[in-house]
Amino acid sequence: MQGVTAAAGFRAAGVTAGLKASGKPDLAVVVNDGPAQAAAAVFTANRVAAAPVHWSREVVKDGRVDAVILNSGGANACTGPEGFQDTHRTAEEVAAQLGLSATDVVVCSTGLIGERLPMDKLLGGATQAISVLSEDGGPDAAASIMTTDTVPKQAVRTGSGYTLGGMAKGAGMLAPALATMLVVITTDAALNPGQLDVALRAATGVSFDRADSDGCMSTNDTVVLMASGASGVTPDQAEFTELLAGLCTDLALQLLADAEGASHDIAINTINAASVEDALEVSKSVARSNLFKTAIFGNDPNWGRVLSAVGTTQAAFEAQDLNVAINGVQVCRRGGVGEDRSLVDLASSRDVLVTIDLGAGSSQATIWTNDLTHDYVEENSAYSS
Amino acid sequence: MQGVTAAAGFRAAGVTAGLKASGKPDLAVVVNDGPAQAAAAVFTANRVAAAPVHWSREVVKDGRVDAVILNSGGANACTGPEGFQDTHRTAEEVAAQLGLSATDVVVCSTGLIGERLPMDKLLGGATQAISVLSEDGGPDAAASIMTTDTVPKQAVRTGSGYTLGGMAKGAGMLAPALATMLVVITTDAALNPGQLDVALRAATGVSFDRADSDGCMSTNDTVVLMASGASGVTPDQAEFTELLAGLCTDLALQLLADAEGASHDIAINTINAASVEDALEVSKSVARSNLFKTAIFGNDPNWGRVLSAVGTTQAAFEAQDLNVAINGVQVCRRGGVGEDRSLVDLASSRDVLVTIDLGAGSSQATIWTNDLTHDYVEENSAYSS
């Protein structure tokens, strides 16, 4: 069993509604058959949020979600009151067909901003998806939410008598809080909405929030977590949170590995920081430096561009204490030249590890990012999204 | 008369010291022959500042600068105590040859970070430059500070009985406070260091600080303003500041027009903001969106990416009040779809104007930036700097 149907109590489906010009699957439904319908969610921090985000924020407020409908092929963002009515109507139709309340149906959309969805196609697809809901439908659902993704993303974790499963959509355009992505996570653990909310915020804070592909924040990002209680097991909160964080990190790294046009996956680990906040600020500043990211694309271990980015932060450090290692080679020592940069091999692996030692404390944090490549420019100049 | 020798009281020279592998000119000297030697300067806000920045900050503290020596072919950044000694020695040698105090000699360097300068070549070049100092030397000086610049940058303004002239180096890698750039401005007006400092901070705040090519802040940025008093005219402070701001804006736009690999020059004008700070935050957020910048490269008037960037700011606005025009076409009206985006012509001109109406006040500000292109990726992945 895979993805969102790995945990007991869930059915899913993915179908072709005709929203995408490509004719590929573009609509998914995930239903929680219970016995419980506890839920929590986090949404984009973007103040220009899409209609489905406005709707779904209200839906999850009471901690109950019975079903999620997701579409690719259109973001339904910046579509005015009509766009919100489209989302509302979608939830009403799904609810009617499943015998639920519309206010328990989360709606997620992804695709081009600024265009109305073709509602006839979307609602037809919803009917079709509901007719084929299955306890094996996870992979179909994961495939149908892809946009520029080249592979579907799913993950599963097993706890003490319960299971967690999830699917994610996203490929580049990723940034903290959150990436341009839709994520549905299911579990058959018995947890109440408050417990789910605490666990989800902790887990996303160390996973999706630390993935920063291109610094851009989307209008549609949604991570929804549903618990059916079908296992009858109420897990230890710490264990559950750790499993959930692991599953979220797994999905986040799958998103980065599939980032549009990237040729390197870069982990930027800031160590010996005065605080986790400092470590995050430093790692993010490097992750957002186009100069650093183009250098990595060119297989150039240009540590000067790392220091230049670090120097723009407010973190506690002295410039003459900074050490930087790239793939284990200490290219910068005490703010100056260290080992020979030609010792760094960036060409033979996709993975790059940059370690920045601030020498100012004992905290650390990692931000994951990608290099900036010709293919990134090509995909994002040619693809209207 | 051009550039830094347009104003009376200044001599300059540009020579080939051999710092650049290309064999092109790479060293300049500008001397203020007085009668006054008043000066002011602003430097990079990067906490990882190069040795010449550390040195020059001290030099200008007393408001007196007699000479500036500038080199391309090496930034002398992240070079430790030895790098600082190299800068100090450079100032000493220039001072000795000109009969000045080393503490009145500003040093500027630009090029690759993390490598010592070849001091024999640099000092030989300094001697050579001093031997050919001339009241017509401005253009030679401007040519010798180029790195990836394709053209030298100079500007002149004429006041009521006095003149302002300047030269700048920079091509991309530009960001507020400041761009990666070296700028020397001269005037024969009679102003004291305090007056110069006030004028320079006001002028750079509305010019160089509003140019943001790629969001990256350099370790070496320096803008130095010297006044010889040779005209005998003490100008009105407001008039002088306005002329200086115009000259700085002229140079800033020359820098952007020569930005590495750019195919569009983009002005992002945020209007009807609650404050200038809000307008700047909004314009900068769009200027730093790689998604927006790649869309413009693709001649795609993707206003969704504009709104998505605006939504990440803390500026006062309501999403449903936002209006966006691209090259005069109102593509987004009240947060939703406006005029047909196909009406926007991005292909036939290098200049792009994005107007963002926040509907929240009466302040406005413009940030100038470039698109993100294949050539940007190519130049910055292939060129170690």
PDB file of C-alpha atoms in Angstrom, chain A residues 46-304:
ATOM      1  CA  ASN A  46       1.470  34.472   1.025  1.00  0.00           C
ATOM      2  CA  ARG A  47      -1.029  37.293   1.548  1.00  0.00           C
ATOM      3  CA  VAL A  48      -2.202  36.844  -2.017  1.00  0.00           C
ATOM      4  CA  ALA A  49      -3.701  33.438  -1.317  1.00  0.00           C
ATOM      5  CA  ALA A  50      -5.747  31.481  -3.834  1.00  0.00           C
ATOM      6  CA  ALA A  51      -9.492  30.919  -3.457  1.00  0.00           C
ATOM      7  CA  PRO A  52      -9.073  27.251  -2.365  1.00  0.00           C
ATOM      8  CA  VAL A  53      -6.694  28.375   0.406  1.00  0.00           C
ATOM      9  CA  HIS A  54      -9.253  30.878   1.708  1.00  0.00           C
ATOM     10  CA  TRP A  55     -11.911  28.167   1.626  1.00  0.00           C
ATOM     11  CA  SER A  56      -9.819  25.384   3.146  1.00  0.00           C
ATOM     12  CA  ARG A  57      -8.554  27.554   6.013  1.00  0.00           C
ATOM     13  CA  GLU A  58     -12.160  27.848   7.155  1.00  0.00           C
ATOM     14  CA  VAL A  59     -12.830  24.148   6.631  1.00  0.00           C
ATOM     15  CA  VAL A  60     -10.039  22.984   8.939  1.00  0.00           C
ATOM     16  CA  LYS A  61     -10.793  25.448  11.728  1.00  0.00           C
ATOM     17  CA  ASP A  62     -13.074  22.968  13.505  1.00  0.00           C
ATOM     18  CA  GLY A  63     -10.457  20.194  13.219  1.00  0.00           C
ATOM     19  CA  ARG A  64     -12.610  18.000  10.992  1.00  0.00           C
ATOM     20  CA  VAL A  65     -11.932  17.052   7.371  1.00  0.00           C
ATOM     21  CA  ASP A  66     -13.795  14.237   5.611  1.00  0.00           C
ATOM     22  CA  ALA A  67     -12.395  14.611   2.121  1.00  0.00           C
ATOM     23  CA  VAL A  68      -9.898  16.502  -0.003  1.00  0.00           C
ATOM     24  CA  ILE A  69     -10.299  17.296  -3.689  1.00  0.00           C
ATOM     25  CA  LEU A  70      -7.202  18.420  -5.549  1.00  0.00           C
ATOM     26  CA  ASN A  71      -6.751  19.591  -9.122  1.00  0.00           C
ATOM     27  CA  SER A  72      -3.789  20.462 -11.268  1.00  0.00           C
ATOM     28  CA  GLY A  73      -4.196  22.472 -14.469  1.00  0.00           C
ATOM     29  CA  GLY A  74      -5.295  25.690 -12.762  1.00  0.00           C
ATOM     30  CA  ALA A  75      -4.487  27.486  -9.484  1.00  0.00           C
ATOM     31  CA  ASN A  76      -7.755  29.401  -9.126  1.00  0.00           C
ATOM     32  CA  ALA A  77      -5.697  32.275  -7.687  1.00  0.00           C
ATOM     33  CA  CYS A  78      -6.409  35.964  -8.345  1.00  0.00           C
ATOM     34  CA  THR A  79      -9.772  35.011  -9.799  1.00  0.00           C
ATOM     35  CA  GLY A  80     -11.918  37.285  -7.625  1.00  0.00           C
ATOM     36  CA  PRO A  81     -15.241  36.430  -5.980  1.00  0.00           C
ATOM     37  CA  GLU A  82     -16.127  34.182  -8.922  1.00  0.00           C
ATOM     38  CA  GLY A  83     -13.086  32.044  -8.230  1.00  0.00           C
ATOM     39  CA  PHE A  84     -14.116  31.637  -4.612  1.00  0.00           C
ATOM     40  CA  GLN A  85     -17.601  30.629  -5.721  1.00  0.00           C
ATOM     41  CA  ASP A  86     -16.020  27.994  -7.978  1.00  0.00           C
ATOM     42  CA  THR A  87     -14.159  26.543  -5.004  1.00  0.00           C
ATOM     43  CA  HIS A  88     -17.294  26.626  -2.852  1.00  0.00           C
ATOM     44  CA  ARG A  89     -19.306  24.892  -5.544  1.00  0.00           C
ATOM     45  CA  THR A  90     -16.621  22.214  -5.927  1.00  0.00           C
ATOM     46  CA  ALA A  91     -16.798  21.437  -2.214  1.00  0.00           C
ATOM     47  CA  GLU A  92     -20.620  21.371  -2.334  1.00  0.00           C
ATOM     48  CA  GLU A  93     -20.679  18.905  -5.243  1.00  0.00           C
ATOM     49  CA  VAL A  94     -18.098  16.587  -3.672  1.00  0.00           C
ATOM     50  CA  ALA A  95     -19.945  16.705  -0.362  1.00  0.00           C
ATOM     51  CA  ALA A  96     -23.315  15.971  -1.985  1.00  0.00           C
ATOM     52  CA  GLN A  97     -21.988  12.949  -3.829  1.00  0.00           C
ATOM     53  CA  LEU A  98     -20.250  11.574  -0.732  1.00  0.00           C
ATOM     54  CA  GLY A  99     -23.025  12.430   1.695  1.00  0.00           C
ATOM     55  CA  LEU A 100     -20.872  14.882   3.629  1.00  0.00           C
ATOM     56  CA  SER A 101     -21.010  18.518   4.642  1.00  0.00           C
ATOM     57  CA  ALA A 102     -19.256  20.908   2.255  1.00  0.00           C
ATOM     58  CA  THR A 103     -17.632  22.568   5.233  1.00  0.00           C
ATOM     59  CA  ASP A 104     -15.686  19.337   5.826  1.00  0.00           C
ATOM     60  CA  VAL A 105     -14.224  19.237   2.302  1.00  0.00           C
ATOM     61  CA  VAL A 106     -10.774  20.735   1.690  1.00  0.00           C
ATOM     62  CA  VAL A 107     -10.089  22.007  -1.839  1.00  0.00           C
ATOM     63  CA  CYS A 108      -6.583  22.338  -3.341  1.00  0.00           C
ATOM     64  CA  SER A 109      -5.652  23.712  -6.755  1.00  0.00           C
ATOM     65  CA  THR A 110      -2.374  24.199  -8.610  1.00  0.00           C
ATOM     66  CA  GLY A 111      -1.433  25.583 -11.990  1.00  0.00           C
ATOM     67  CA  LEU A 112      -1.624  28.939 -13.735  1.00  0.00           C
ATOM     68  CA  ILE A 113      -2.642  31.995 -11.711  1.00  0.00           C
ATOM     69  CA  GLY A 114      -5.305  34.377 -12.949  1.00  0.00           C
ATOM     70  CA  GLU A 115      -7.598  32.090 -14.888  1.00  0.00           C
ATOM     71  CA  ARG A 116     -10.964  30.611 -13.934  1.00  0.00           C
ATOM     72  CA  LEU A 117     -11.220  26.835 -13.815  1.00  0.00           C
ATOM     73  CA  PRO A 118     -13.413  25.094 -16.419  1.00  0.00           C
ATOM     74  CA  MET A 119     -16.023  24.054 -13.874  1.00  0.00           C
ATOM     75  CA  ASP A 120     -17.886  21.616 -16.110  1.00  0.00           C
ATOM     76  CA  LYS A 121     -14.756  19.593 -16.661  1.00  0.00           C
ATOM     77  CA  LEU A 122     -13.716  19.850 -13.036  1.00  0.00           C
ATOM     78  CA  LEU A 123     -17.058  18.708 -11.652  1.00  0.00           C
ATOM     79  CA  GLY A 124     -17.267  15.910 -14.218  1.00  0.00           C
ATOM     80  CA  GLY A 125     -13.838  14.763 -13.090  1.00  0.00           C
ATOM     81  CA  ALA A 126     -14.918  14.883  -9.454  1.00  0.00           C
ATOM     82  CA  THR A 127     -17.874  12.609 -10.173  1.00  0.00           C
ATOM     83  CA  GLN A 128     -15.641  10.260 -12.077  1.00  0.00           C
ATOM     84  CA  ALA A 129     -13.039  10.182  -9.275  1.00  0.00           C
ATOM     85  CA  ILE A 130     -15.630   9.552  -6.599  1.00  0.00           C
ATOM     86  CA  SER A 131     -16.943   6.614  -8.634  1.00  0.00           C
ATOM     87  CA  VAL A 132     -13.550   4.911  -8.586  1.00  0.00           C
ATOM     88  CA  LEU A 133     -12.418   5.670  -5.031  1.00  0.00           C
ATOM     89  CA  SER A 134     -10.335   2.779  -3.807  1.00  0.00           C
ATOM     90  CA  GLU A 135      -8.166   1.637  -0.910  1.00  0.00           C
ATOM     91  CA  ASP A 136      -5.449   1.222  -3.542  1.00  0.00           C
ATOM     92  CA  GLY A 137      -5.976   4.628  -5.120  1.00  0.00           C
ATOM     93  CA  GLY A 138      -2.993   6.423  -3.551  1.00  0.00           C
ATOM     94  CA  PRO A 139      -0.636   6.154  -6.549  1.00  0.00           C
ATOM     95  CA  ASP A 140      -3.322   7.331  -8.984  1.00  0.00           C
ATOM     96  CA  ALA A 141      -4.046  10.308  -6.759  1.00  0.00           C
ATOM     97  CA  ALA A 142      -0.333  11.154  -6.511  1.00  0.00           C
ATOM     98  CA  ALA A 143       0.032  11.033 -10.293  1.00  0.00           C
ATOM     99  CA  SER A 144      -2.943  13.278 -10.930  1.00  0.00           C
ATOM    100  CA  ILE A 145      -1.653  16.257  -8.930  1.00  0.00           C
ATOM    101  CA  MET A 146       1.582  16.576 -10.917  1.00  0.00           C
ATOM    102  CA  THR A 147       2.231  19.775 -12.862  1.00  0.00           C
ATOM    103  CA  THR A 148       5.841  20.154 -14.005  1.00  0.00           C
ATOM    104  CA  ASP A 149       6.731  17.239 -11.726  1.00  0.00           C
ATOM    105  CA  THR A 150       8.515  14.468 -13.586  1.00  0.00           C
ATOM    106  CA  VAL A 151       7.680  11.814 -10.983  1.00  0.00           C
ATOM    107  CA  PRO A 152       4.908  11.389  -8.395  1.00  0.00           C
ATOM    108  CA  LYS A 153       5.979  11.769  -4.766  1.00  0.00           C
ATOM    109  CA  GLN A 154       4.787   9.415  -2.060  1.00  0.00           C
ATOM    110  CA  ALA A 155       6.111   8.281   1.311  1.00  0.00           C
ATOM    111  CA  VAL A 156       5.085   5.903   4.089  1.00  0.00           C
ATOM    112  CA  ARG A 157       6.155   5.525   7.718  1.00  0.00           C
ATOM    113  CA  THR A 158       5.157   2.792  10.157  1.00  0.00           C
ATOM    114  CA  GLY A 159       4.729   3.437  13.869  1.00  0.00           C
ATOM    115  CA  SER A 160       3.877   1.159  16.788  1.00  0.00           C
ATOM    116  CA  GLY A 161       0.632  -0.240  15.426  1.00  0.00           C
ATOM    117  CA  TYR A 162      -0.238   2.591  13.119  1.00  0.00           C
ATOM    118  CA  THR A 163       0.759   3.928   9.706  1.00  0.00           C
ATOM    119  CA  LEU A 164       1.445   7.312   8.118  1.00  0.00           C
ATOM    120  CA  GLY A 165       1.305   7.889   4.372  1.00  0.00           C
ATOM    121  CA  GLY A 166       1.499  10.925   2.156  1.00  0.00           C
ATOM    122  CA  MET A 167       1.689  12.365  -1.329  1.00  0.00           C
ATOM    123  CA  ALA A 168       3.113  15.640  -2.549  1.00  0.00           C
ATOM    124  CA  LYS A 169       3.073  17.777  -5.659  1.00  0.00           C
ATOM    125  CA  GLY A 170       5.803  20.263  -6.451  1.00  0.00           C
ATOM    126  CA  ALA A 171       8.844  20.798  -8.630  1.00  0.00           C
ATOM    127  CA  GLY A 172      10.832  23.908  -8.038  1.00  0.00           C
ATOM    128  CA  MET A 173       9.259  27.226  -7.137  1.00  0.00           C
ATOM    129  CA  LEU A 174       9.883  26.065  -3.591  1.00  0.00           C
ATOM    130  CA  ALA A 175      10.409  28.338  -0.635  1.00  0.00           C
ATOM    131  CA  PRO A 176       9.951  28.262   3.096  1.00  0.00           C
ATOM    132  CA  ALA A 177       6.514  28.609   4.533  1.00  0.00           C
ATOM    133  CA  LEU A 178       5.765  26.932   2.173  1.00  0.00           C
ATOM    134  CA  ALA A 179       6.985  25.656  -1.136  1.00  0.00           C
ATOM    135  CA  THR A 180       4.651  25.709  -4.112  1.00  0.00           C
ATOM    136  CA  MET A 181       3.240  22.404  -3.249  1.00  0.00           C
ATOM    137  CA  LEU A 182       0.215  20.440  -2.244  1.00  0.00           C
ATOM    138  CA  VAL A 183       0.645  17.713   0.355  1.00  0.00           C
ATOM    139  CA  VAL A 184      -1.910  15.286   1.745  1.00  0.00           C
ATOM    140  CA  ILE A 185      -0.875  13.109   4.685  1.00  0.00           C
ATOM    141  CA  THR A 186      -3.046  10.404   6.177  1.00  0.00           C
ATOM    142  CA  THR A 187      -2.741   8.263   9.293  1.00  0.00           C
ATOM    143  CA  ASP A 188      -4.838   5.622  10.979  1.00  0.00           C
ATOM    144  CA  ALA A 189      -3.573   6.706  14.382  1.00  0.00           C
ATOM    145  CA  ALA A 190      -6.173   7.961  16.850  1.00  0.00           C
ATOM    146  CA  LEU A 191      -5.256  11.553  17.596  1.00  0.00           C
ATOM    147  CA  ASN A 192      -7.387  14.610  18.164  1.00  0.00           C
ATOM    148  CA  PRO A 193      -7.129  17.762  16.035  1.00  0.00           C
ATOM    149  CA  GLY A 194      -5.066  19.580  18.665  1.00  0.00           C
ATOM    150  CA  GLN A 195      -2.501  16.789  18.761  1.00  0.00           C
ATOM    151  CA  LEU A 196      -2.377  16.682  14.967  1.00  0.00           C
ATOM    152  CA  ASP A 197      -1.905  20.444  14.746  1.00  0.00           C
ATOM    153  CA  VAL A 198       1.032  20.472  17.168  1.00  0.00           C
ATOM    154  CA  ALA A 199       2.694  17.554  15.386  1.00  0.00           C
ATOM    155  CA  LEU A 200       2.113  19.022  11.905  1.00  0.00           C
ATOM    156  CA  ARG A 201       3.516  22.444  12.745  1.00  0.00           C
ATOM    157  CA  ALA A 202       6.595  20.885  14.348  1.00  0.00           C
ATOM    158  CA  ALA A 203       7.109  18.555  11.382  1.00  0.00           C
ATOM    159  CA  THR A 204       6.650  21.133   8.625  1.00  0.00           C
ATOM    160  CA  GLY A 205       8.912  23.568  10.503  1.00  0.00           C
ATOM    161  CA  VAL A 206      11.892  21.230  10.099  1.00  0.00           C
ATOM    162  CA  SER A 207      11.041  19.866   6.648  1.00  0.00           C
ATOM    163  CA  PHE A 208       9.050  21.818   4.052  1.00  0.00           C
ATOM    164  CA  ASP A 209       9.932  25.125   5.686  1.00  0.00           C
ATOM    165  CA  ARG A 210      13.616  24.312   5.194  1.00  0.00           C
ATOM    166  CA  ALA A 211      13.355  23.534   1.498  1.00  0.00           C
ATOM    167  CA  ASP A 212      14.104  26.630  -0.565  1.00  0.00           C
ATOM    168  CA  SER A 213      14.530  25.912  -4.242  1.00  0.00           C
ATOM    169  CA  ASP A 214      14.167  29.387  -5.689  1.00  0.00           C
ATOM    170  CA  GLY A 215      13.026  31.690  -2.894  1.00  0.00           C
ATOM    171  CA  CYS A 216       9.566  32.136  -4.373  1.00  0.00           C
ATOM    172  CA  MET A 217       6.464  31.590  -2.258  1.00  0.00           C
ATOM    173  CA  SER A 218       3.283  30.315  -3.829  1.00  0.00           C
ATOM    174  CA  THR A 219      -0.323  31.400  -3.529  1.00  0.00           C
ATOM    175  CA  ASN A 220      -1.681  27.854  -3.142  1.00  0.00           C
ATOM    176  CA  ASP A 221       0.529  25.851  -0.773  1.00  0.00           C
ATOM    177  CA  THR A 222      -1.370  23.488   1.441  1.00  0.00           C
ATOM    178  CA  VAL A 223      -0.359  20.634   3.729  1.00  0.00           C
ATOM    179  CA  VAL A 224      -3.305  18.743   5.179  1.00  0.00           C
ATOM    180  CA  LEU A 225      -3.035  15.912   7.707  1.00  0.00           C
ATOM    181  CA  MET A 226      -6.018  13.604   8.329  1.00  0.00           C
ATOM    182  CA  ALA A 227      -6.356  10.920  11.019  1.00  0.00           C
ATOM    183  CA  SER A 228      -8.935   8.148  10.695  1.00  0.00           C
ATOM    184  CA  GLY A 229      -8.267   6.427  14.010  1.00  0.00           C
ATOM    185  CA  ALA A 230      -8.836   3.107  12.170  1.00  0.00           C
ATOM    186  CA  SER A 231      -5.848   1.475  13.868  1.00  0.00           C
ATOM    187  CA  GLY A 232      -7.327   2.106  17.275  1.00  0.00           C
ATOM    188  CA  VAL A 233      -3.862   3.125  18.456  1.00  0.00           C
ATOM    189  CA  THR A 234      -3.210   6.453  20.133  1.00  0.00           C
ATOM    190  CA  PRO A 235       0.517   6.938  19.645  1.00  0.00           C
ATOM    191  CA  ASP A 236       3.017   8.657  21.854  1.00  0.00           C
ATOM    192  CA  GLN A 237       2.986  12.279  20.664  1.00  0.00           C
ATOM    193  CA  ALA A 238       6.774  12.521  20.424  1.00  0.00           C
ATOM    194  CA  GLU A 239       7.065   9.319  18.417  1.00  0.00           C
ATOM    195  CA  PHE A 240       4.262  10.389  16.097  1.00  0.00           C
ATOM    196  CA  THR A 241       5.806  13.810  15.570  1.00  0.00           C
ATOM    197  CA  GLU A 242       9.176  12.268  14.767  1.00  0.00           C
ATOM    198  CA  LEU A 243       7.664   9.872  12.236  1.00  0.00           C
ATOM    199  CA  LEU A 244       5.657  12.701  10.708  1.00  0.00           C
ATOM    200  CA  ALA A 245       8.744  14.915  10.474  1.00  0.00           C
ATOM    201  CA  GLY A 246      10.616  12.073   8.797  1.00  0.00           C
ATOM    202  CA  LEU A 247       7.823  11.578   6.283  1.00  0.00           C
ATOM    203  CA  CYS A 248       7.625  15.308   5.572  1.00  0.00           C
ATOM    204  CA  THR A 249      11.410  15.512   5.099  1.00  0.00           C
ATOM    205  CA  ASP A 250      11.253  12.537   2.755  1.00  0.00           C
ATOM    206  CA  LEU A 251       8.608  14.294   0.650  1.00  0.00           C
ATOM    207  CA  ALA A 252      10.454  17.644   0.802  1.00  0.00           C
ATOM    208  CA  LEU A 253      13.655  16.067  -0.503  1.00  0.00           C
ATOM    209  CA  GLN A 254      11.686  14.334  -3.256  1.00  0.00           C
ATOM    210  CA  LEU A 255      10.338  17.760  -4.250  1.00  0.00           C
ATOM    211  CA  LEU A 256      13.828  19.251  -4.363  1.00  0.00           C
ATOM    212  CA  ALA A 257      15.250  16.302  -6.273  1.00  0.00           C
ATOM    213  CA  ASP A 258      12.591  16.959  -8.920  1.00  0.00           C
ATOM    214  CA  ALA A 259      13.053  20.741  -8.936  1.00  0.00           C
ATOM    215  CA  GLU A 260      12.689  22.330 -12.342  1.00  0.00           C
ATOM    216  CA  GLY A 261      15.938  22.256 -14.235  1.00  0.00           C
ATOM    217  CA  ALA A 262      18.212  21.645 -11.254  1.00  0.00           C
ATOM    218  CA  SER A 263      21.459  19.720 -11.697  1.00  0.00           C
ATOM    219  CA  HIS A 264      22.598  19.766  -8.055  1.00  0.00           C
ATOM    220  CA  ASP A 265      20.801  19.170  -4.747  1.00  0.00           C
ATOM    221  CA  ILE A 266      22.487  21.399  -2.194  1.00  0.00           C
ATOM    222  CA  ALA A 267      22.357  21.046   1.594  1.00  0.00           C
ATOM    223  CA  ILE A 268      23.512  24.202   3.374  1.00  0.00           C
ATOM    224  CA  ASN A 269      24.353  23.307   6.952  1.00  0.00           C
ATOM    225  CA  THR A 270      25.209  26.196   9.267  1.00  0.00           C
ATOM    226  CA  ILE A 271      26.880  24.995  12.467  1.00  0.00           C
ATOM    227  CA  ASN A 272      28.136  26.538  15.698  1.00  0.00           C
ATOM    228  CA  ALA A 273      25.529  29.282  15.450  1.00  0.00           C
ATOM    229  CA  ALA A 274      24.343  31.273  18.444  1.00  0.00           C
ATOM    230  CA  SER A 275      20.777  30.072  17.789  1.00  0.00           C
ATOM    231  CA  VAL A 276      18.764  27.936  15.375  1.00  0.00           C
ATOM    232  CA  GLU A 277      17.286  31.193  14.027  1.00  0.00           C
ATOM    233  CA  ASP A 278      20.776  32.472  13.204  1.00  0.00           C
ATOM    234  CA  ALA A 279      21.666  29.186  11.525  1.00  0.00           C
ATOM    235  CA  LEU A 280      18.493  29.327   9.434  1.00  0.00           C
ATOM    236  CA  GLU A 281      19.048  32.966   8.456  1.00  0.00           C
ATOM    237  CA  VAL A 282      22.597  32.214   7.301  1.00  0.00           C
ATOM    238  CA  SER A 283      21.679  29.039   5.407  1.00  0.00           C
ATOM    239  CA  LYS A 284      18.748  30.781   3.710  1.00  0.00           C
ATOM    240  CA  SER A 285      20.853  33.756   2.648  1.00  0.00           C
ATOM    241  CA  VAL A 286      23.221  31.401   0.830  1.00  0.00           C
ATOM    242  CA  ALA A 287      20.327  29.357  -0.595  1.00  0.00           C
ATOM    243  CA  ARG A 288      18.925  32.539  -2.114  1.00  0.00           C
ATOM    244  CA  SER A 289      22.141  33.826  -3.662  1.00  0.00           C
ATOM    245  CA  ASN A 290      21.827  33.528  -7.426  1.00  0.00           C
ATOM    246  CA  LEU A 291      25.567  34.033  -7.692  1.00  0.00           C
ATOM    247  CA  PHE A 292      26.259  31.067  -5.408  1.00  0.00           C
ATOM    248  CA  LYS A 293      23.650  28.939  -7.187  1.00  0.00           C
ATOM    249  CA  THR A 294      25.031  29.641 -10.644  1.00  0.00           C
ATOM    250  CA  ALA A 295      28.561  28.894  -9.402  1.00  0.00           C
ATOM    251  CA  ILE A 296      27.446  25.447  -8.198  1.00  0.00           C
ATOM    252  CA  PHE A 297      25.830  24.858 -11.585  1.00  0.00           C
ATOM    253  CA  GLY A 298      29.243  25.632 -13.078  1.00  0.00           C
ATOM    254  CA  ASN A 299      30.880  23.151 -10.652  1.00  0.00           C
ATOM    255  CA  ASP A 300      32.782  26.096  -9.175  1.00  0.00           C
ATOM    256  CA  PRO A 301      33.325  25.832  -5.383  1.00  0.00           C
ATOM    257  CA  ASN A 302      33.154  29.625  -5.115  1.00  0.00           C
ATOM    258  CA  TRP A 303      33.329  30.123  -1.342  1.00  0.00           C
ATOM    259  CA  GLY A 304      33.672  33.900  -1.763  1.00  0.00           C
TER     260      GLY A 304
END
